[in-house]
PDB file of C-alpha atoms in Angstrom:
ATOM      1  CA  MET A  22      12.110 -30.799  23.697  1.00  0.00           C
ATOM      2  CA  MET A  23       8.555 -31.674  22.629  1.00  0.00           C
ATOM      3  CA  ARG A  24       7.263 -28.332  23.884  1.00  0.00           C
ATOM      4  CA  ALA A  25       9.931 -26.491  21.894  1.00  0.00           C
ATOM      5  CA  ALA A  26       9.066 -28.443  18.751  1.00  0.00           C
ATOM      6  CA  ALA A  27       5.358 -27.717  19.258  1.00  0.00           C
ATOM      7  CA  SER A  28       5.966 -23.991  19.609  1.00  0.00           C
ATOM      8  CA  LEU A  29       7.943 -24.064  16.377  1.00  0.00           C
ATOM      9  CA  VAL A  30       5.448 -25.857  14.139  1.00  0.00           C
ATOM     10  CA  ARG A  31       2.286 -24.723  16.007  1.00  0.00           C
ATOM     11  CA  PRO A  32       0.587 -28.117  15.596  1.00  0.00           C
ATOM     12  CA  GLY A  33      -2.920 -26.798  16.317  1.00  0.00           C
ATOM     13  CA  VAL A  34      -2.750 -24.316  13.448  1.00  0.00           C
ATOM     14  CA  SER A  35      -1.010 -26.778  11.124  1.00  0.00           C
ATOM     15  CA  LEU A  36      -3.599 -29.462  11.932  1.00  0.00           C
ATOM     16  CA  ALA A  37      -6.426 -27.054  11.084  1.00  0.00           C
ATOM     17  CA  VAL A  38      -4.691 -26.191   7.794  1.00  0.00           C
ATOM     18  CA  GLY A  39      -4.186 -29.854   6.913  1.00  0.00           C
ATOM     19  CA  LEU A  40      -7.788 -30.759   7.724  1.00  0.00           C
ATOM     20  CA  SER A  41      -9.089 -27.791   5.705  1.00  0.00           C
ATOM     21  CA  ALA A  42      -7.088 -28.909   2.669  1.00  0.00           C
ATOM     22  CA  LEU A  43      -8.304 -32.474   3.182  1.00  0.00           C
ATOM     23  CA  ALA A  44     -11.879 -31.181   3.282  1.00  0.00           C
ATOM     24  CA  GLY A  45     -11.352 -29.443  -0.066  1.00  0.00           C
ATOM     25  CA  TRP A  46      -9.927 -32.653  -1.511  1.00  0.00           C
ATOM     26  CA  LEU A  47     -12.857 -34.730  -0.209  1.00  0.00           C
ATOM     27  CA  LEU A  48     -15.400 -32.322  -1.694  1.00  0.00           C
ATOM     28  CA  VAL A  49     -14.091 -33.041  -5.184  1.00  0.00           C
ATOM     29  CA  SER A  50     -12.776 -36.596  -4.744  1.00  0.00           C
ATOM     30  CA  ALA A  51     -15.327 -38.290  -2.475  1.00  0.00           C
ATOM     31  CA  GLY A  52     -16.673 -41.456  -4.038  1.00  0.00           C
ATOM     32  CA  PRO A  53     -15.991 -45.169  -4.471  1.00  0.00           C
ATOM     33  CA  HIS A  54     -12.888 -44.505  -6.577  1.00  0.00           C
ATOM     34  CA  ALA A  55     -11.252 -42.043  -4.165  1.00  0.00           C
ATOM     35  CA  ALA A  56      -7.632 -42.878  -3.317  1.00  0.00           C
ATOM     36  CA  PRO A  57      -7.061 -42.516   0.458  1.00  0.00           C
ATOM     37  CA  ALA A  58      -3.298 -42.266  -0.102  1.00  0.00           C
ATOM     38  CA  ALA A  59      -3.824 -39.140  -2.221  1.00  0.00           C
ATOM     39  CA  GLY A  60      -5.932 -37.551   0.505  1.00  0.00           C
ATOM     40  CA  LEU A  61      -3.293 -38.404   3.094  1.00  0.00           C
ATOM     41  CA  ALA A  62      -0.630 -36.807   0.883  1.00  0.00           C
ATOM     42  CA  VAL A  63      -2.692 -33.601   0.676  1.00  0.00           C
ATOM     43  CA  PHE A  64      -3.123 -33.542   4.448  1.00  0.00           C
ATOM     44  CA  VAL A  65       0.547 -34.194   5.244  1.00  0.00           C
ATOM     45  CA  GLY A  66       1.740 -31.805   2.540  1.00  0.00           C
ATOM     46  CA  THR A  67      -0.361 -28.875   3.722  1.00  0.00           C
ATOM     47  CA  PHE A  68       0.421 -29.650   7.386  1.00  0.00           C
ATOM     48  CA  ALA A  69       4.140 -29.543   6.563  1.00  0.00           C
ATOM     49  CA  LEU A  70       3.728 -26.363   4.511  1.00  0.00           C
ATOM     50  CA  SER A  71       1.906 -24.632   7.371  1.00  0.00           C
ATOM     51  CA  ALA A  72       4.598 -25.764   9.806  1.00  0.00           C
ATOM     52  CA  ALA A  73       7.342 -24.494   7.480  1.00  0.00           C
ATOM     53  CA  VAL A  74       5.617 -21.114   7.167  1.00  0.00           C
ATOM     54  CA  SER A  75       5.393 -20.917  10.968  1.00  0.00           C
ATOM     55  CA  VAL A  76       9.063 -21.726  11.533  1.00  0.00           C
ATOM     56  CA  LEU A  77      10.210 -19.272   8.871  1.00  0.00           C
ATOM     57  CA  ASN A  78       7.970 -16.586  10.358  1.00  0.00           C
ATOM     58  CA  GLN A  79       9.610 -17.142  13.741  1.00  0.00           C
ATOM     59  CA  VAL A  80      13.041 -16.817  12.135  1.00  0.00           C
ATOM     60  CA  GLN A  81      11.952 -13.517  10.609  1.00  0.00           C
ATOM     61  CA  GLU A  82      10.337 -12.164  13.796  1.00  0.00           C
ATOM     62  CA  ARG A  83      12.606 -13.698  16.452  1.00  0.00           C
ATOM     63  CA  HIS A  84      13.787 -10.314  17.774  1.00  0.00           C
ATOM     64  CA  LEU A  85      10.210  -9.001  18.013  1.00  0.00           C
ATOM     65  CA  ASP A  86       8.925 -12.264  19.512  1.00  0.00           C
ATOM     66  CA  ALA A  87      11.519 -11.830  22.285  1.00  0.00           C
ATOM     67  CA  LEU A  88       9.687  -8.644  23.360  1.00  0.00           C
ATOM     68  CA  MET A  89       6.287 -10.282  23.797  1.00  0.00           C
ATOM     69  CA  GLU A  90       5.290 -12.316  26.840  1.00  0.00           C
ATOM     70  CA  ARG A  91       3.349 -14.955  24.905  1.00  0.00           C
ATOM     71  CA  THR A  92       6.186 -15.635  22.407  1.00  0.00           C
ATOM     72  CA  ARG A  93       9.432 -14.856  24.229  1.00  0.00           C
ATOM     73  CA  ARG A  94       9.948 -18.509  25.279  1.00  0.00           C
ATOM     74  CA  ARG A  95       9.829 -19.836  21.738  1.00  0.00           C
ATOM     75  CA  PRO A  96      13.139 -21.497  20.730  1.00  0.00           C
ATOM     76  CA  LEU A  97      14.197 -18.840  18.221  1.00  0.00           C
ATOM     77  CA  ALA A  98      13.061 -15.896  20.345  1.00  0.00           C
ATOM     78  CA  SER A  99      14.770 -17.241  23.461  1.00  0.00           C
ATOM     79  CA  GLY A 100      17.992 -18.036  21.613  1.00  0.00           C
ATOM     80  CA  SER A 101      17.879 -21.788  22.338  1.00  0.00           C
ATOM     81  CA  MET A 102      17.795 -22.323  18.558  1.00  0.00           C
ATOM     82  CA  SER A 103      19.785 -20.321  16.032  1.00  0.00           C
ATOM     83  CA  ALA A 104      18.336 -18.712  12.929  1.00  0.00           C
ATOM     84  CA  TRP A 105      20.340 -21.130  10.762  1.00  0.00           C
ATOM     85  CA  GLN A 106      18.840 -24.096  12.591  1.00  0.00           C
ATOM     86  CA  GLY A 107      15.386 -22.603  12.055  1.00  0.00           C
ATOM     87  CA  LEU A 108      16.078 -22.216   8.341  1.00  0.00           C
ATOM     88  CA  ALA A 109      17.253 -25.830   8.185  1.00  0.00           C
ATOM     89  CA  VAL A 110      13.991 -27.013   9.773  1.00  0.00           C
ATOM     90  CA  THR A 111      12.070 -24.815   7.332  1.00  0.00           C
ATOM     91  CA  GLY A 112      13.916 -26.392   4.409  1.00  0.00           C
ATOM     92  CA  LEU A 113      13.150 -29.933   5.599  1.00  0.00           C
ATOM     93  CA  LEU A 114       9.464 -29.131   6.053  1.00  0.00           C
ATOM     94  CA  LEU A 115       9.239 -27.454   2.634  1.00  0.00           C
ATOM     95  CA  THR A 116      10.869 -30.501   1.037  1.00  0.00           C
ATOM     96  CA  LEU A 117       8.295 -32.764   2.707  1.00  0.00           C
ATOM     97  CA  ALA A 118       5.477 -30.444   1.608  1.00  0.00           C
ATOM     98  CA  ALA A 119       6.685 -30.414  -2.009  1.00  0.00           C
ATOM     99  CA  ALA A 120       7.100 -34.198  -2.071  1.00  0.00           C
ATOM    100  CA  CYS A 121       3.564 -34.783  -0.780  1.00  0.00           C
ATOM    101  CA  LEU A 122       1.846 -32.142  -2.914  1.00  0.00           C
ATOM    102  CA  TRP A 123       3.663 -33.299  -6.053  1.00  0.00           C
ATOM    103  CA  ALA A 124       1.145 -36.159  -6.413  1.00  0.00           C
ATOM    104  CA  GLY A 125      -1.693 -33.688  -6.897  1.00  0.00           C
ATOM    105  CA  PHE A 126       0.092 -30.794  -8.596  1.00  0.00           C
ATOM    106  CA  GLY A 127       3.268 -32.129 -10.173  1.00  0.00           C
ATOM    107  CA  PRO A 128       5.698 -29.224 -10.698  1.00  0.00           C
ATOM    108  CA  GLY A 129       2.796 -26.922  -9.794  1.00  0.00           C
ATOM    109  CA  SER A 130       3.399 -27.839  -6.151  1.00  0.00           C
ATOM    110  CA  LEU A 131       6.346 -25.439  -6.234  1.00  0.00           C
ATOM    111  CA  ALA A 132       4.014 -22.666  -7.408  1.00  0.00           C
ATOM    112  CA  VAL A 133       1.615 -23.433  -4.541  1.00  0.00           C
ATOM    113  CA  ILE A 134       4.469 -23.202  -2.040  1.00  0.00           C
ATOM    114  CA  ALA A 135       5.715 -19.956  -3.617  1.00  0.00           C
ATOM    115  CA  VAL A 136       2.259 -18.338  -3.380  1.00  0.00           C
ATOM    116  CA  VAL A 137       1.854 -19.322   0.281  1.00  0.00           C
ATOM    117  CA  LEU A 138       5.345 -18.128   1.221  1.00  0.00           C
ATOM    118  CA  GLY A 139       4.857 -14.921  -0.739  1.00  0.00           C
ATOM    119  CA  LEU A 140       1.581 -14.073   0.968  1.00  0.00           C
ATOM    120  CA  TYR A 141       2.505 -15.039   4.540  1.00  0.00           C
ATOM    121  CA  ASN A 142       6.268 -14.720   4.897  1.00  0.00           C
ATOM    122  CA  GLY A 143       6.395 -11.965   2.319  1.00  0.00           C
ATOM    123  CA  LEU A 144       3.464  -9.559   2.404  1.00  0.00           C
ATOM    124  CA  TYR A 145       1.997 -10.397   5.810  1.00  0.00           C
ATOM    125  CA  THR A 146       5.232 -10.640   7.776  1.00  0.00           C
ATOM    126  CA  TYR A 147       6.792  -7.496   6.316  1.00  0.00           C
ATOM    127  CA  LEU A 148       3.612  -5.418   6.541  1.00  0.00           C
ATOM    128  CA  LYS A 149       2.847  -6.524  10.109  1.00  0.00           C
ATOM    129  CA  PRO A 150       5.192  -3.994  11.828  1.00  0.00           C
ATOM    130  CA  VAL A 151       3.980  -1.263   9.451  1.00  0.00           C
ATOM    131  CA  THR A 152       0.197  -1.553   9.482  1.00  0.00           C
ATOM    132  CA  GLY A 153      -2.471  -3.458  11.364  1.00  0.00           C
ATOM    133  CA  TRP A 154      -4.131  -4.144   8.025  1.00  0.00           C
ATOM    134  CA  ALA A 155      -1.440  -6.711   7.288  1.00  0.00           C
ATOM    135  CA  MET A 156      -4.137  -9.122   8.437  1.00  0.00           C
ATOM    136  CA  ILE A 157      -5.676  -8.897   4.925  1.00  0.00           C
ATOM    137  CA  PRO A 158      -2.882 -10.801   3.091  1.00  0.00           C
ATOM    138  CA  GLY A 159      -2.595 -12.996   6.192  1.00  0.00           C
ATOM    139  CA  ALA A 160      -6.288 -13.876   5.935  1.00  0.00           C
ATOM    140  CA  ALA A 161      -5.982 -14.474   2.187  1.00  0.00           C
ATOM    141  CA  CYS A 162      -3.190 -16.964   2.832  1.00  0.00           C
ATOM    142  CA  GLY A 163      -5.214 -18.672   5.560  1.00  0.00           C
ATOM    143  CA  ALA A 164      -8.158 -19.047   3.171  1.00  0.00           C
ATOM    144  CA  LEU A 165      -6.143 -21.031   0.607  1.00  0.00           C
ATOM    145  CA  PRO A 166      -6.046 -24.572   2.145  1.00  0.00           C
ATOM    146  CA  PRO A 167      -9.508 -25.754   0.968  1.00  0.00           C
ATOM    147  CA  TRP A 168      -8.748 -24.408  -2.507  1.00  0.00           C
ATOM    148  CA  ILE A 169      -5.371 -26.206  -2.500  1.00  0.00           C
ATOM    149  CA  GLY A 170      -7.089 -29.462  -1.550  1.00  0.00           C
ATOM    150  CA  TRP A 171      -9.756 -28.971  -4.213  1.00  0.00           C
ATOM    151  CA  LEU A 172      -7.144 -28.382  -6.924  1.00  0.00           C
ATOM    152  CA  ALA A 173      -5.070 -31.349  -5.738  1.00  0.00           C
ATOM    153  CA  GLY A 174      -8.177 -33.513  -6.185  1.00  0.00           C
ATOM    154  CA  GLY A 175      -8.514 -32.404  -9.792  1.00  0.00           C
ATOM    155  CA  GLY A 176     -11.281 -29.831  -9.359  1.00  0.00           C
ATOM    156  CA  ALA A 177     -11.702 -26.805 -11.613  1.00  0.00           C
ATOM    157  CA  ALA A 178      -9.857 -23.769 -10.266  1.00  0.00           C
ATOM    158  CA  LEU A 179     -12.839 -21.401 -10.420  1.00  0.00           C
ATOM    159  CA  ALA A 180     -15.634 -23.824  -9.551  1.00  0.00           C
ATOM    160  CA  PRO A 181     -18.256 -22.340  -7.180  1.00  0.00           C
ATOM    161  CA  GLU A 182     -17.317 -24.561  -4.236  1.00  0.00           C
ATOM    162  CA  PRO A 183     -13.641 -23.558  -3.745  1.00  0.00           C
ATOM    163  CA  VAL A 184     -14.416 -19.900  -4.432  1.00  0.00           C
ATOM    164  CA  TYR A 185     -17.149 -20.018  -1.772  1.00  0.00           C
ATOM    165  CA  LEU A 186     -14.862 -21.736   0.740  1.00  0.00           C
ATOM    166  CA  PHE A 187     -12.097 -19.194   0.097  1.00  0.00           C
ATOM    167  CA  VAL A 188     -14.490 -16.321   0.856  1.00  0.00           C
ATOM    168  CA  LEU A 189     -15.921 -18.168   3.883  1.00  0.00           C
ATOM    169  CA  TYR A 190     -12.464 -18.739   5.371  1.00  0.00           C
ATOM    170  CA  PHE A 191     -11.385 -15.178   4.576  1.00  0.00           C
ATOM    171  CA  VAL A 192     -14.423 -13.637   6.288  1.00  0.00           C
ATOM    172  CA  TRP A 193     -13.961 -15.966   9.289  1.00  0.00           C
ATOM    173  CA  GLN A 194     -10.390 -14.803   9.755  1.00  0.00           C
ATOM    174  CA  MET A 195     -11.149 -11.083   9.842  1.00  0.00           C
ATOM    175  CA  PRO A 196     -12.925 -11.077  13.239  1.00  0.00           C
ATOM    176  CA  HIS A 197     -10.570 -13.855  14.378  1.00  0.00           C
ATOM    177  CA  PHE A 198      -7.476 -11.715  13.703  1.00  0.00           C
ATOM    178  CA  TRP A 199      -9.202  -8.626  15.123  1.00  0.00           C
ATOM    179  CA  MET A 200     -10.209 -10.257  18.422  1.00  0.00           C
ATOM    180  CA  LEU A 201      -6.827 -11.981  18.774  1.00  0.00           C
ATOM    181  CA  ALA A 202      -5.056  -8.638  18.327  1.00  0.00           C
ATOM    182  CA  GLU A 203      -7.388  -7.044  20.878  1.00  0.00           C
ATOM    183  CA  ALA A 204      -6.740  -9.816  23.410  1.00  0.00           C
ATOM    184  CA  ASN A 205      -2.967  -9.409  23.014  1.00  0.00           C
ATOM    185  CA  ALA A 206      -2.880  -5.636  22.501  1.00  0.00           C
ATOM    186  CA  GLU A 207      -0.269  -5.032  25.241  1.00  0.00           C
ATOM    187  CA  ASP A 208       2.063  -7.667  23.794  1.00  0.00           C
ATOM    188  CA  TYR A 209       1.720  -6.239  20.300  1.00  0.00           C
ATOM    189  CA  ALA A 210       2.390  -2.733  21.621  1.00  0.00           C
ATOM    190  CA  ALA A 211       5.541  -3.959  23.403  1.00  0.00           C
ATOM    191  CA  ALA A 212       6.868  -5.268  20.088  1.00  0.00           C
ATOM    192  CA  GLY A 213       5.758  -2.192  18.167  1.00  0.00           C
ATOM    193  CA  PHE A 214       3.063  -3.938  16.143  1.00  0.00           C
ATOM    194  CA  PRO A 215       0.160  -1.621  15.232  1.00  0.00           C
ATOM    195  CA  VAL A 216      -3.331  -2.861  16.088  1.00  0.00           C
ATOM    196  CA  PRO A 217      -6.087  -1.710  13.689  1.00  0.00           C
ATOM    197  CA  ALA A 218      -8.617  -1.436  16.511  1.00  0.00           C
ATOM    198  CA  ASN A 219      -6.578   1.425  18.005  1.00  0.00           C
ATOM    199  CA  SER A 220      -7.727   3.623  15.124  1.00  0.00           C
ATOM    200  CA  PHE A 221     -11.362   3.352  16.202  1.00  0.00           C
ATOM    201  CA  SER A 222     -13.557   4.401  19.114  1.00  0.00           C
ATOM    202  CA  GLY A 223     -14.426   1.954  21.856  1.00  0.00           C
ATOM    203  CA  PHE A 224     -17.868   1.320  20.388  1.00  0.00           C
ATOM    204  CA  SER A 225     -16.465   0.685  16.905  1.00  0.00           C
ATOM    205  CA  ARG A 226     -13.794  -1.633  18.299  1.00  0.00           C
ATOM    206  CA  ARG A 227     -16.531  -3.793  19.822  1.00  0.00           C
ATOM    207  CA  ALA A 228     -18.904  -3.532  16.858  1.00  0.00           C
ATOM    208  CA  ILE A 229     -16.591  -4.260  13.932  1.00  0.00           C
ATOM    209  CA  PRO A 230     -15.711  -7.897  14.768  1.00  0.00           C
ATOM    210  CA  ARG A 231     -19.391  -8.559  15.482  1.00  0.00           C
ATOM    211  CA  LEU A 232     -20.373  -7.175  12.094  1.00  0.00           C
ATOM    212  CA  TRP A 233     -17.803  -9.446  10.469  1.00  0.00           C
ATOM    213  CA  SER A 234     -19.226 -12.359  12.476  1.00  0.00           C
ATOM    214  CA  LEU A 235     -22.754 -11.545  11.298  1.00  0.00           C
ATOM    215  CA  ALA A 236     -21.406 -11.494   7.745  1.00  0.00           C
ATOM    216  CA  LEU A 237     -19.919 -14.945   8.387  1.00  0.00           C
ATOM    217  CA  ALA A 238     -23.288 -16.225   9.631  1.00  0.00           C
ATOM    218  CA  SER A 239     -24.991 -14.874   6.506  1.00  0.00           C
ATOM    219  CA  LEU A 240     -22.337 -16.344   4.240  1.00  0.00           C
ATOM    220  CA  GLY A 241     -22.655 -19.726   5.918  1.00  0.00           C
ATOM    221  CA  GLY A 242     -26.349 -19.720   5.078  1.00  0.00           C
ATOM    222  CA  MET A 243     -25.547 -19.170   1.398  1.00  0.00           C
ATOM    223  CA  ALA A 244     -23.769 -22.529   1.002  1.00  0.00           C
ATOM    224  CA  PRO A 245     -26.640 -24.107  -1.019  1.00  0.00           C
ATOM    225  CA  LEU A 246     -26.253 -21.367  -3.649  1.00  0.00           C
ATOM    226  CA  PHE A 247     -22.755 -22.712  -4.323  1.00  0.00           C
ATOM    227  CA  GLY A 248     -23.672 -26.375  -4.607  1.00  0.00           C
ATOM    228  CA  LEU A 249     -23.073 -27.272  -0.953  1.00  0.00           C
ATOM    229  CA  LEU A 250     -25.545 -28.414   1.738  1.00  0.00           C
ATOM    230  CA  ALA A 251     -28.466 -28.376  -0.675  1.00  0.00           C
ATOM    231  CA  GLY A 252     -30.029 -31.605   0.657  1.00  0.00           C
ATOM    232  CA  PRO A 253     -33.045 -31.227   3.010  1.00  0.00           C
ATOM    233  CA  GLY A 254     -31.332 -32.650   6.100  1.00  0.00           C
ATOM    234  CA  HIS A 255     -28.141 -30.642   5.742  1.00  0.00           C
ATOM    235  CA  ALA A 256     -30.032 -27.491   4.774  1.00  0.00           C
ATOM    236  CA  TYR A 257     -32.102 -27.879   7.964  1.00  0.00           C
ATOM    237  CA  ALA A 258     -28.918 -28.244  10.026  1.00  0.00           C
ATOM    238  CA  LEU A 259     -27.536 -25.125   8.376  1.00  0.00           C
ATOM    239  CA  ALA A 260     -30.762 -23.245   9.067  1.00  0.00           C
ATOM    240  CA  THR A 261     -30.354 -24.140  12.752  1.00  0.00           C
ATOM    241  CA  VAL A 262     -26.647 -23.377  13.096  1.00  0.00           C
ATOM    242  CA  CYS A 263     -26.572 -20.005  11.312  1.00  0.00           C
ATOM    243  CA  PRO A 264     -29.168 -18.165  13.464  1.00  0.00           C
ATOM    244  CA  ALA A 265     -27.618 -19.609  16.640  1.00  0.00           C
ATOM    245  CA  TYR A 266     -24.204 -18.300  15.657  1.00  0.00           C
ATOM    246  CA  ALA A 267     -25.696 -14.951  14.606  1.00  0.00           C
ATOM    247  CA  ALA A 268     -27.190 -14.598  18.103  1.00  0.00           C
ATOM    248  CA  LEU A 269     -23.767 -15.242  19.629  1.00  0.00           C
ATOM    249  CA  ALA A 270     -22.264 -12.658  17.267  1.00  0.00           C
ATOM    250  CA  VAL A 271     -24.549 -10.057  18.822  1.00  0.00           C
ATOM    251  CA  PHE A 272     -24.617 -11.046  22.491  1.00  0.00           C
ATOM    252  CA  ALA A 273     -21.578 -13.188  23.373  1.00  0.00           C
ATOM    253  CA  ARG A 274     -18.370 -11.960  24.986  1.00  0.00           C
ATOM    254  CA  ALA A 275     -15.408 -11.602  22.635  1.00  0.00           C
ATOM    255  CA  ARG A 276     -13.629 -14.723  23.899  1.00  0.00           C
ATOM    256  CA  VAL A 277     -16.775 -16.842  23.558  1.00  0.00           C
ATOM    257  CA  LEU A 278     -17.449 -15.387  20.111  1.00  0.00           C
ATOM    258  CA  ARG A 279     -13.956 -16.281  18.953  1.00  0.00           C
ATOM    259  CA  LEU A 280     -14.467 -19.898  19.964  1.00  0.00           C
ATOM    260  CA  ALA A 281     -17.968 -19.905  18.490  1.00  0.00           C
ATOM    261  CA  SER A 282     -16.604 -18.585  15.184  1.00  0.00           C
ATOM    262  CA  ASP A 283     -14.121 -21.456  15.016  1.00  0.00           C
ATOM    263  CA  GLY A 284     -16.896 -23.935  15.785  1.00  0.00           C
ATOM    264  CA  PHE A 285     -19.244 -22.423  13.229  1.00  0.00           C
ATOM    265  CA  LEU A 286     -16.680 -22.612  10.423  1.00  0.00           C
ATOM    266  CA  ALA A 287     -15.826 -26.200  11.347  1.00  0.00           C
ATOM    267  CA  ALA A 288     -19.535 -27.118  11.423  1.00  0.00           C
ATOM    268  CA  VAL A 289     -20.267 -25.689   7.964  1.00  0.00           C
ATOM    269  CA  VAL A 290     -17.243 -27.406   6.395  1.00  0.00           C
ATOM    270  CA  ALA A 291     -17.892 -30.707   8.200  1.00  0.00           C
ATOM    271  CA  LEU A 292     -21.540 -30.728   7.078  1.00  0.00           C
ATOM    272  CA  ALA A 293     -20.480 -30.060   3.483  1.00  0.00           C
ATOM    273  CA  VAL A 294     -17.959 -32.909   3.557  1.00  0.00           C
ATOM    274  CA  ALA A 295     -20.446 -35.269   5.233  1.00  0.00           C
ATOM    275  CA  GLU A 296     -22.985 -34.503   2.487  1.00  0.00           C
ATOM    276  CA  ARG A 297     -20.476 -35.323  -0.258  1.00  0.00           C
ATOM    277  CA  LEU A 298     -19.357 -38.522   1.456  1.00  0.00           C
ATOM    278  CA  ALA A 299     -22.957 -39.636   1.847  1.00  0.00           C
ATOM    279  CA  GLY A 300     -23.851 -38.637  -1.682  1.00  0.00           C
TER     280      GLY A 300
END
């Protein structure tokens, strides 16, 4: 039962989404007058929204998931849960997300939910069987959580910090999606999903995610230009982390690079939050 629930809501992904939104909230709200309950509401709301998006996606792709080894045992793909039950779970999670995000957005929480559903369950899900470049709207959706948290904390929509974090998360996801698709190429082929790497030569397939990773390393080093990690200690940490990750982008195996990319993103965001909390 617990395993089935976990495969539905994908707790690892939803936890990362919730923590990213919380980081955005802390960057604008950190201080003696910060309300922990508001931060908790942002975390729970974005966790629930991510879980709802995941369940709805599995309702939409249940017949294709049944063709892939890594997804065929999921409740909706295996038939142990009906599509109507999946939609009911989605509705409950969306209600929880709206209730939690209402504190920061008011009626605007419905607009936030609509944008996320439109990007992921709309554009991404329906383009996925058509083109491998569906990862672009998917990455855009995945880059929204810090911005959502920032806005929920009362920050200006186009302030340098959330714009920077959106671009950072977007660039991180491009090699992440690419390497994940490469690692599961046979599964994707079985379900008829196109993989963008198949349009390139072997050398290009190996080089492109590394170039994106080098771009991520460079972008991470630009944080002080956007008002983050400008203090001497944090800037020194950044100057240590970025070259180390860049070296991995060039020399590491794809699986190691994927893990290193996750760690690098988490390190940059954690350092930025730590600086604000200490400030």
